[in-house]
PDB file of C-alpha atoms in Angstrom:
ATOM      1  CA  ASP A   1     -95.480 -31.712   2.462  1.00 96.00           C
ATOM      2  CA  ILE A   2     -93.610 -28.646   1.885  1.00 98.00           C
ATOM      3  CA  GLN A   3     -95.349 -26.065  -0.391  1.00 98.00           C
ATOM      4  CA  MET A   4     -93.461 -24.036  -2.801  1.00 98.00           C
ATOM      5  CA  THR A   5     -94.836 -20.852  -3.867  1.00 98.00           C
ATOM      6  CA  GLN A   6     -93.293 -18.935  -6.737  1.00 98.00           C
ATOM      7  CA  SER A   7     -93.939 -15.205  -7.691  1.00 98.00           C
ATOM      8  CA  PRO A   8     -94.877 -13.792 -10.077  1.00 98.00           C
ATOM      9  CA  PRO A   9     -96.638 -16.674 -12.029  1.00 98.00           C
ATOM     10  CA  SER A  10     -95.668 -14.791 -15.105  1.00 97.00           C
ATOM     11  CA  LEU A  11     -93.830 -11.724 -16.174  1.00 97.00           C
ATOM     12  CA  SER A  12     -93.178  -9.764 -19.498  1.00 97.00           C
ATOM     13  CA  ALA A  13     -89.532  -8.706 -20.181  1.00 96.00           C
ATOM     14  CA  SER A  14     -87.247  -7.151 -22.677  1.00 95.00           C
ATOM     15  CA  VAL A  15     -84.120  -8.510 -23.990  1.00 96.00           C
ATOM     16  CA  GLY A  16     -81.387  -6.931 -21.854  1.00 96.00           C
ATOM     17  CA  ASP A  17     -83.840  -6.523 -18.633  1.00 97.00           C
ATOM     18  CA  ARG A  18     -82.735  -7.768 -15.076  1.00 98.00           C
ATOM     19  CA  VAL A  19     -85.554 -10.162 -14.058  1.00 98.00           C
ATOM     20  CA  THR A  20     -86.159 -11.526 -10.500  1.00 98.00           C
ATOM     21  CA  ILE A  21     -88.278 -14.587  -9.465  1.00 98.00           C
ATOM     22  CA  THR A  22     -88.953 -15.515  -6.034  1.00 98.00           C
ATOM     23  CA  CYS A  23     -89.696 -18.920  -4.382  1.00 98.00           C
ATOM     24  CA  ARG A  24     -90.991 -19.161  -0.641  1.00 98.00           C
ATOM     25  CA  ALA A  25     -91.070 -22.649   0.933  1.00 98.00           C
ATOM     26  CA  SER A  26     -93.851 -23.400   3.634  1.00 98.00           C
ATOM     27  CA  GLN A  27     -91.144 -24.258   6.100  1.00 98.00           C
ATOM     28  CA  SER A  28     -87.538 -24.199   5.930  1.00 98.00           C
ATOM     29  CA  VAL A  29     -85.572 -26.266   3.305  1.00 98.00           C
ATOM     30  CA  ARG A  30     -82.188 -24.692   4.350  1.00 97.00           C
ATOM     31  CA  SER A  31     -80.232 -24.423   1.156  1.00 97.00           C
ATOM     32  CA  TYR A  32     -81.712 -27.725  -0.623  1.00 97.00           C
ATOM     33  CA  LEU A  33     -83.188 -25.575  -3.186  1.00 97.00           C
ATOM     34  CA  SER A  34     -83.000 -25.660  -7.030  1.00 98.00           C
ATOM     35  CA  TRP A  35     -84.046 -23.838  -9.930  1.00 98.00           C
ATOM     36  CA  HIS A  36     -84.933 -25.220 -13.394  1.00 98.00           C
ATOM     37  CA  GLN A  37     -85.881 -23.935 -16.814  1.00 98.00           C
ATOM     38  CA  GLN A  38     -88.232 -25.463 -19.227  1.00 98.00           C
ATOM     39  CA  LYS A  39     -88.894 -24.588 -22.726  1.00 98.00           C
ATOM     40  CA  PRO A  40     -91.960 -25.577 -24.561  1.00 96.00           C
ATOM     41  CA  GLY A  41     -91.635 -29.502 -25.494  1.00 96.00           C
ATOM     42  CA  LYS A  42     -88.417 -29.763 -23.844  1.00 98.00           C
ATOM     43  CA  ALA A  43     -87.338 -31.602 -20.528  1.00 98.00           C
ATOM     44  CA  PRO A  44     -86.546 -29.282 -17.642  1.00 98.00           C
ATOM     45  CA  LYS A  45     -82.830 -27.983 -17.262  1.00 98.00           C
ATOM     46  CA  LEU A  46     -81.343 -27.741 -14.042  1.00 98.00           C
ATOM     47  CA  LEU A  47     -79.691 -24.048 -13.501  1.00 98.00           C
ATOM     48  CA  ILE A  48     -78.822 -23.511  -9.946  1.00 98.00           C
ATOM     49  CA  TYR A  49     -78.645 -26.122  -6.965  1.00 97.00           C
ATOM     50  CA  ALA A  50     -77.796 -25.874  -3.503  1.00 96.00           C
ATOM     51  CA  ALA A  51     -79.674 -22.335  -3.578  1.00 97.00           C
ATOM     52  CA  SER A  52     -76.775 -20.477  -5.257  1.00 98.00           C
ATOM     53  CA  SER A  53     -74.449 -22.974  -6.867  1.00 97.00           C
ATOM     54  CA  LEU A  54     -74.264 -22.539 -10.560  1.00 97.00           C
ATOM     55  CA  GLN A  55     -74.838 -25.632 -12.606  1.00 97.00           C
ATOM     56  CA  SER A  56     -71.884 -26.374 -14.966  1.00 95.00           C
ATOM     57  CA  GLY A  57     -72.324 -25.037 -18.693  1.00 97.00           C
ATOM     58  CA  VAL A  58     -75.176 -22.463 -17.354  1.00 98.00           C
ATOM     59  CA  PRO A  59     -74.155 -18.868 -18.196  1.00 98.00           C
ATOM     60  CA  SER A  60     -73.285 -16.681 -15.349  1.00 98.00           C
ATOM     61  CA  ARG A  61     -76.215 -14.343 -15.934  1.00 98.00           C
ATOM     62  CA  PHE A  62     -77.987 -16.656 -13.876  1.00 98.00           C
ATOM     63  CA  SER A  63     -77.778 -16.584 -10.104  1.00 98.00           C
ATOM     64  CA  GLY A  64     -79.411 -17.646  -7.037  1.00 98.00           C
ATOM     65  CA  SER A  65     -79.619 -16.629  -3.292  1.00 98.00           C
ATOM     66  CA  GLY A  66     -81.426 -17.303  -0.180  1.00 98.00           C
ATOM     67  CA  SER A  67     -81.662 -19.988   2.311  1.00 97.00           C
ATOM     68  CA  GLY A  68     -84.381 -21.331   4.656  1.00 98.00           C
ATOM     69  CA  THR A  69     -87.610 -20.363   3.209  1.00 98.00           C
ATOM     70  CA  ASP A  70     -86.967 -17.583   0.767  1.00 98.00           C
ATOM     71  CA  PHE A  71     -85.048 -17.659  -2.519  1.00 98.00           C
ATOM     72  CA  THR A  72     -84.453 -15.951  -5.494  1.00 98.00           C
ATOM     73  CA  LEU A  73     -83.416 -16.451  -8.997  1.00 98.00           C
ATOM     74  CA  THR A  74     -81.824 -13.350 -10.939  1.00 98.00           C
ATOM     75  CA  ILE A  75     -81.303 -13.109 -14.368  1.00 98.00           C
ATOM     76  CA  SER A  76     -78.859 -10.087 -14.787  1.00 98.00           C
ATOM     77  CA  SER A  77     -79.652  -9.377 -18.507  1.00 97.00           C
ATOM     78  CA  LEU A  78     -82.308 -11.192 -20.193  1.00 97.00           C
ATOM     79  CA  GLN A  79     -81.458 -12.900 -23.382  1.00 96.00           C
ATOM     80  CA  PRO A  80     -83.419 -14.263 -26.246  1.00 94.00           C
ATOM     81  CA  GLU A  81     -83.080 -17.999 -25.371  1.00 96.00           C
ATOM     82  CA  ASP A  82     -84.068 -16.948 -21.884  1.00 97.00           C
ATOM     83  CA  PHE A  83     -87.724 -16.958 -22.550  1.00 93.00           C
ATOM     84  CA  ALA A  84     -89.062 -19.974 -20.804  1.00 97.00           C
ATOM     85  CA  THR A  85     -90.647 -21.293 -17.762  1.00 98.00           C
ATOM     86  CA  TYR A  86     -88.715 -21.583 -14.580  1.00 98.00           C
ATOM     87  CA  TYR A  87     -89.355 -23.756 -11.552  1.00 98.00           C
ATOM     88  CA  CYS A  88     -88.105 -23.973  -8.195  1.00 98.00           C
ATOM     89  CA  GLN A  89     -87.854 -27.360  -6.433  1.00 98.00           C
ATOM     90  CA  GLN A  90     -87.170 -28.272  -2.961  1.00 97.00           C
ATOM     91  CA  SER A  91     -84.976 -31.491  -2.071  1.00 96.00           C
ATOM     92  CA  TYR A  92     -84.906 -31.046   1.622  1.00 96.00           C
ATOM     93  CA  THR A  93     -87.361 -33.708   2.398  1.00 96.00           C
ATOM     94  CA  ILE A  94     -89.559 -36.236   0.643  1.00 96.00           C
ATOM     95  CA  PRO A  95     -91.818 -35.761  -1.163  1.00 96.00           C
ATOM     96  CA  ASP A  96     -89.644 -33.301  -3.379  1.00 97.00           C
ATOM     97  CA  THR A  97     -91.887 -30.472  -4.447  1.00 97.00           C
ATOM     98  CA  PHE A  98     -91.883 -27.854  -6.877  1.00 98.00           C
ATOM     99  CA  GLY A  99     -92.958 -24.406  -7.368  1.00 98.00           C
ATOM    100  CA  GLN A 100     -96.046 -23.721  -9.868  1.00 98.00           C
ATOM    101  CA  GLY A 101     -93.574 -22.343 -12.354  1.00 98.00           C
ATOM    102  CA  THR A 102     -92.919 -18.720 -13.488  1.00 98.00           C
ATOM    103  CA  LYS A 103     -93.357 -17.963 -17.298  1.00 98.00           C
ATOM    104  CA  VAL A 104     -90.993 -15.456 -18.705  1.00 98.00           C
ATOM    105  CA  ASP A 105     -92.297 -14.066 -22.141  1.00 95.00           C
ATOM    106  CA  ILE A 106     -91.439 -11.286 -24.438  1.00 86.00           C
ATOM    107  CA  LYS A 107     -92.718  -7.741 -23.695  1.00 86.00           C
TER     108      LYS A 107
ATOM    109  CA  GLN B  26     -71.725 -37.758 -21.679  1.00 95.00           C
ATOM    110  CA  VAL B  27     -74.462 -38.265 -18.818  1.00 97.00           C
ATOM    111  CA  GLN B  28     -77.707 -39.409 -20.491  1.00 98.00           C
ATOM    112  CA  LEU B  29     -81.094 -40.844 -19.807  1.00 98.00           C
ATOM    113  CA  VAL B  30     -83.047 -42.287 -22.661  1.00 98.00           C
ATOM    114  CA  GLN B  31     -86.784 -43.187 -22.295  1.00 98.00           C
ATOM    115  CA  SER B  32     -89.026 -45.471 -24.190  1.00 98.00           C
ATOM    116  CA  GLY B  33     -91.563 -44.202 -26.625  1.00 98.00           C
ATOM    117  CA  ALA B  34     -94.993 -42.715 -26.327  1.00 98.00           C
ATOM    118  CA  GLU B  35     -97.890 -45.006 -25.166  1.00 98.00           C
ATOM    119  CA  VAL B  36    -101.687 -45.079 -25.681  1.00 98.00           C
ATOM    120  CA  LYS B  37    -103.656 -46.740 -23.015  1.00 98.00           C
ATOM    121  CA  LYS B  38    -107.220 -47.209 -22.173  1.00 98.00           C
ATOM    122  CA  PRO B  39    -108.683 -46.488 -18.532  1.00 98.00           C
ATOM    123  CA  GLY B  40    -107.938 -49.196 -16.162  1.00 98.00           C
ATOM    124  CA  ALA B  41    -104.903 -50.112 -17.910  1.00 98.00           C
ATOM    125  CA  SER B  42    -101.376 -50.138 -16.741  1.00 98.00           C
ATOM    126  CA  VAL B  43     -98.190 -48.524 -18.562  1.00 98.00           C
ATOM    127  CA  LYS B  44     -94.403 -49.261 -17.899  1.00 98.00           C
ATOM    128  CA  VAL B  45     -91.980 -46.622 -18.760  1.00 98.00           C
ATOM    129  CA  SER B  46     -88.261 -47.388 -19.026  1.00 98.00           C
ATOM    130  CA  CYS B  47     -85.082 -45.150 -18.558  1.00 98.00           C
ATOM    131  CA  LYS B  48     -81.817 -45.992 -19.644  1.00 98.00           C
ATOM    132  CA  ALA B  49     -79.073 -44.526 -17.778  1.00 98.00           C
ATOM    133  CA  SER B  50     -75.341 -44.149 -19.603  1.00 98.00           C
ATOM    134  CA  GLY B  51     -72.285 -42.162 -19.041  1.00 98.00           C
ATOM    135  CA  TYR B  52     -72.114 -42.358 -15.066  1.00 97.00           C
ATOM    136  CA  THR B  53     -72.393 -45.091 -12.436  1.00 96.00           C
ATOM    137  CA  PHE B  54     -76.082 -46.290 -12.345  1.00 97.00           C
ATOM    138  CA  THR B  55     -76.186 -47.303  -8.711  1.00 96.00           C
ATOM    139  CA  GLY B  56     -74.558 -43.998  -7.449  1.00 94.00           C
ATOM    140  CA  TYR B  57     -77.592 -41.700  -7.976  1.00 96.00           C
ATOM    141  CA  TYR B  58     -81.133 -42.114  -7.257  1.00 97.00           C
ATOM    142  CA  MET B  59     -83.653 -42.136 -10.130  1.00 98.00           C
ATOM    143  CA  HIS B  60     -86.688 -40.008  -9.651  1.00 98.00           C
ATOM    144  CA  TRP B  61     -89.872 -39.920 -11.658  1.00 98.00           C
ATOM    145  CA  VAL B  62     -91.758 -36.455 -12.260  1.00 98.00           C
ATOM    146  CA  ARG B  63     -94.915 -36.086 -14.536  1.00 98.00           C
ATOM    147  CA  GLN B  64     -96.307 -33.172 -16.210  1.00 98.00           C
ATOM    148  CA  ALA B  65     -99.890 -32.789 -17.168  1.00 98.00           C
ATOM    149  CA  PRO B  66    -100.690 -30.803 -20.556  1.00 97.00           C
ATOM    150  CA  GLY B  67    -100.322 -27.176 -19.636  1.00 96.00           C
ATOM    151  CA  GLN B  68     -99.519 -27.959 -15.939  1.00 97.00           C
ATOM    152  CA  GLY B  69     -96.294 -27.861 -13.821  1.00 98.00           C
ATOM    153  CA  LEU B  70     -94.030 -30.650 -12.443  1.00 98.00           C
ATOM    154  CA  GLU B  71     -95.228 -33.216 -10.124  1.00 98.00           C
ATOM    155  CA  TRP B  72     -92.856 -35.258  -8.206  1.00 98.00           C
ATOM    156  CA  MET B  73     -94.071 -39.206  -8.340  1.00 98.00           C
ATOM    157  CA  GLY B  74     -91.303 -40.899  -6.493  1.00 98.00           C
ATOM    158  CA  ARG B  75     -87.844 -42.304  -6.421  1.00 98.00           C
ATOM    159  CA  ILE B  76     -85.824 -45.635  -6.526  1.00 98.00           C
ATOM    160  CA  ASN B  77     -82.490 -46.406  -4.838  1.00 97.00           C
ATOM    161  CA  PRO B  78     -80.958 -48.315  -7.566  1.00 96.00           C
ATOM    162  CA  ASN B  79     -78.222 -49.806  -5.342  1.00 95.00           C
ATOM    163  CA  SER B  80     -80.798 -51.210  -2.584  1.00 96.00           C
ATOM    164  CA  GLY B  81     -84.054 -51.162  -4.759  1.00 97.00           C
ATOM    165  CA  GLY B  82     -85.764 -49.154  -2.185  1.00 97.00           C
ATOM    166  CA  THR B  83     -88.470 -47.022  -3.123  1.00 98.00           C
ATOM    167  CA  ASP B  84     -90.342 -43.767  -1.832  1.00 97.00           C
ATOM    168  CA  PHE B  85     -93.580 -42.592  -3.378  1.00 98.00           C
ATOM    169  CA  ALA B  86     -95.523 -39.763  -3.222  1.00 97.00           C
ATOM    170  CA  GLN B  87     -98.812 -40.351  -1.240  1.00 97.00           C
ATOM    171  CA  LYS B  88    -100.922 -39.623  -4.183  1.00 97.00           C
ATOM    172  CA  PHE B  89     -99.572 -42.523  -6.127  1.00 97.00           C
ATOM    173  CA  GLN B  90     -99.053 -45.270  -3.142  1.00 95.00           C
ATOM    174  CA  GLY B  91    -100.639 -48.342  -4.243  1.00 96.00           C
ATOM    175  CA  ARG B  92    -100.950 -47.477  -7.973  1.00 98.00           C
ATOM    176  CA  VAL B  93     -97.154 -47.020  -8.926  1.00 98.00           C
ATOM    177  CA  THR B  94     -94.126 -49.353  -8.767  1.00 98.00           C
ATOM    178  CA  MET B  95     -90.693 -48.489  -9.602  1.00 98.00           C
ATOM    179  CA  THR B  96     -87.991 -51.165 -10.297  1.00 98.00           C
ATOM    180  CA  ARG B  97     -84.391 -51.362 -11.773  1.00 98.00           C
ATOM    181  CA  ASP B  98     -82.253 -53.777 -13.554  1.00 98.00           C
ATOM    182  CA  THR B  99     -78.823 -52.950 -12.856  1.00 98.00           C
ATOM    183  CA  SER B 100     -77.385 -55.126 -15.507  1.00 98.00           C
ATOM    184  CA  ILE B 101     -78.583 -52.852 -18.190  1.00 98.00           C
ATOM    185  CA  ASN B 102     -78.716 -49.671 -16.110  1.00 98.00           C
ATOM    186  CA  THR B 103     -82.261 -49.101 -16.661  1.00 98.00           C
ATOM    187  CA  GLY B 104     -84.916 -48.102 -14.503  1.00 98.00           C
ATOM    188  CA  TYR B 105     -88.845 -48.537 -14.869  1.00 98.00           C
ATOM    189  CA  MET B 106     -91.849 -46.559 -13.721  1.00 98.00           C
ATOM    190  CA  ASP B 107     -95.295 -48.956 -13.703  1.00 98.00           C
ATOM    191  CA  LEU B 108     -98.597 -47.093 -13.198  1.00 98.00           C
ATOM    192  CA  SER B 109    -101.807 -49.088 -12.845  1.00 98.00           C
ATOM    193  CA  SER B 110    -105.502 -48.283 -12.847  1.00 98.00           C
ATOM    194  CA  LEU B 111    -105.041 -45.507 -15.404  1.00 98.00           C
ATOM    195  CA  ARG B 112    -107.385 -42.486 -15.675  1.00 98.00           C
ATOM    196  CA  SER B 113    -107.814 -39.852 -18.316  1.00 97.00           C
ATOM    197  CA  ASP B 114    -106.127 -37.410 -15.709  1.00 97.00           C
ATOM    198  CA  ASP B 115    -102.981 -39.596 -15.847  1.00 98.00           C
ATOM    199  CA  THR B 116    -102.413 -38.336 -19.239  1.00 98.00           C
ATOM    200  CA  ALA B 117     -98.943 -36.530 -19.007  1.00 98.00           C
ATOM    201  CA  VAL B 118     -95.448 -36.367 -19.948  1.00 98.00           C
ATOM    202  CA  TYR B 119     -93.347 -38.701 -17.758  1.00 98.00           C
ATOM    203  CA  TYR B 120     -89.683 -37.765 -17.098  1.00 98.00           C
ATOM    204  CA  CYS B 121     -86.846 -39.805 -15.483  1.00 98.00           C
ATOM    205  CA  THR B 122     -84.400 -37.773 -13.748  1.00 98.00           C
ATOM    206  CA  ARG B 123     -81.280 -38.480 -11.299  1.00 97.00           C
ATOM    207  CA  ALA B 124     -80.091 -36.897  -8.140  1.00 94.00           C
ATOM    208  CA  ALA B 125     -77.190 -37.114  -5.701  1.00 85.00           C
ATOM    209  CA  VAL B 126     -77.318 -35.426  -2.311  1.00 82.00           C
ATOM    210  CA  ALA B 127     -73.777 -35.482  -1.945  1.00 82.00           C
ATOM    211  CA  VAL B 128     -73.114 -33.920  -5.627  1.00 83.00           C
ATOM    212  CA  THR B 129     -76.084 -31.372  -6.027  1.00 85.00           C
ATOM    213  CA  GLY B 130     -78.110 -31.312  -2.729  1.00 86.00           C
ATOM    214  CA  GLY B 131     -80.637 -33.681  -4.320  1.00 89.00           C
ATOM    215  CA  ALA B 132     -81.285 -31.354  -7.225  1.00 92.00           C
ATOM    216  CA  PHE B 133     -82.044 -33.141 -10.408  1.00 96.00           C
ATOM    217  CA  ASP B 134     -79.108 -32.593 -12.691  1.00 96.00           C
ATOM    218  CA  THR B 135     -80.115 -34.872 -15.889  1.00 97.00           C
ATOM    219  CA  TRP B 136     -83.437 -35.755 -17.288  1.00 98.00           C
ATOM    220  CA  GLY B 137     -84.875 -38.040 -19.727  1.00 98.00           C
ATOM    221  CA  GLN B 138     -86.218 -36.592 -22.862  1.00 98.00           C
ATOM    222  CA  GLY B 139     -89.949 -37.538 -21.459  1.00 98.00           C
ATOM    223  CA  THR B 140     -92.581 -40.208 -22.597  1.00 98.00           C
ATOM    224  CA  LEU B 141     -96.063 -39.124 -23.297  1.00 98.00           C
ATOM    225  CA  VAL B 142     -98.739 -41.380 -21.893  1.00 98.00           C
ATOM    226  CA  THR B 143    -102.263 -40.676 -23.346  1.00 98.00           C
ATOM    227  CA  VAL B 144    -105.059 -42.354 -21.407  1.00 98.00           C
ATOM    228  CA  SER B 145    -108.212 -42.443 -23.695  1.00 97.00           C
ATOM    229  CA  SER B 146    -111.103 -44.713 -24.370  1.00 95.00           C
TER     230      SER B 146
END
């Protein structure tokens, strides 16, 4: 199975901050990498697919980059509604696997 | 609009089975794989398996092989996940979600609301 490792596991940030979360795959997943946001008690929500494509309706302050084994999710200016847990997911090969999550909370 | 609506919460005893349903609407049911993902309390997301609603073909995570069954009824656009021999560590929220490689590279673009399954004696 492909292991997905996110860093950091958690971070504290302020509204307006630029936030970067990284995800590393144990082997190449090409660009089959997506990012999901999850708020407490809610289902995950797709933000980015194919490593850098913004899902319809997602604010443009979210962006993704990378290919192969190293990927990044960036929030250019953190907003109050962005405090949540973020997961990367590879869909290159079965079984699909997720990173362990990065919790973003208020500083 | 595209929607996945799951069945309600369940409480089961150890050793029992649970069947969760997921009704799709707003899109061509047979055009997207249906996946099942679970989340234990306070934990991350765990992929369980998928079904091709067109063919009925399935793939499962090795961890669940022999304990999980995924089926679908195309006449009512509904998928089902059946987990048997339940243990306390199967207590989790179970999500259905859809994916199409040609559309989003296999990313899960729509999720059900989740179904809490509690296993307790």
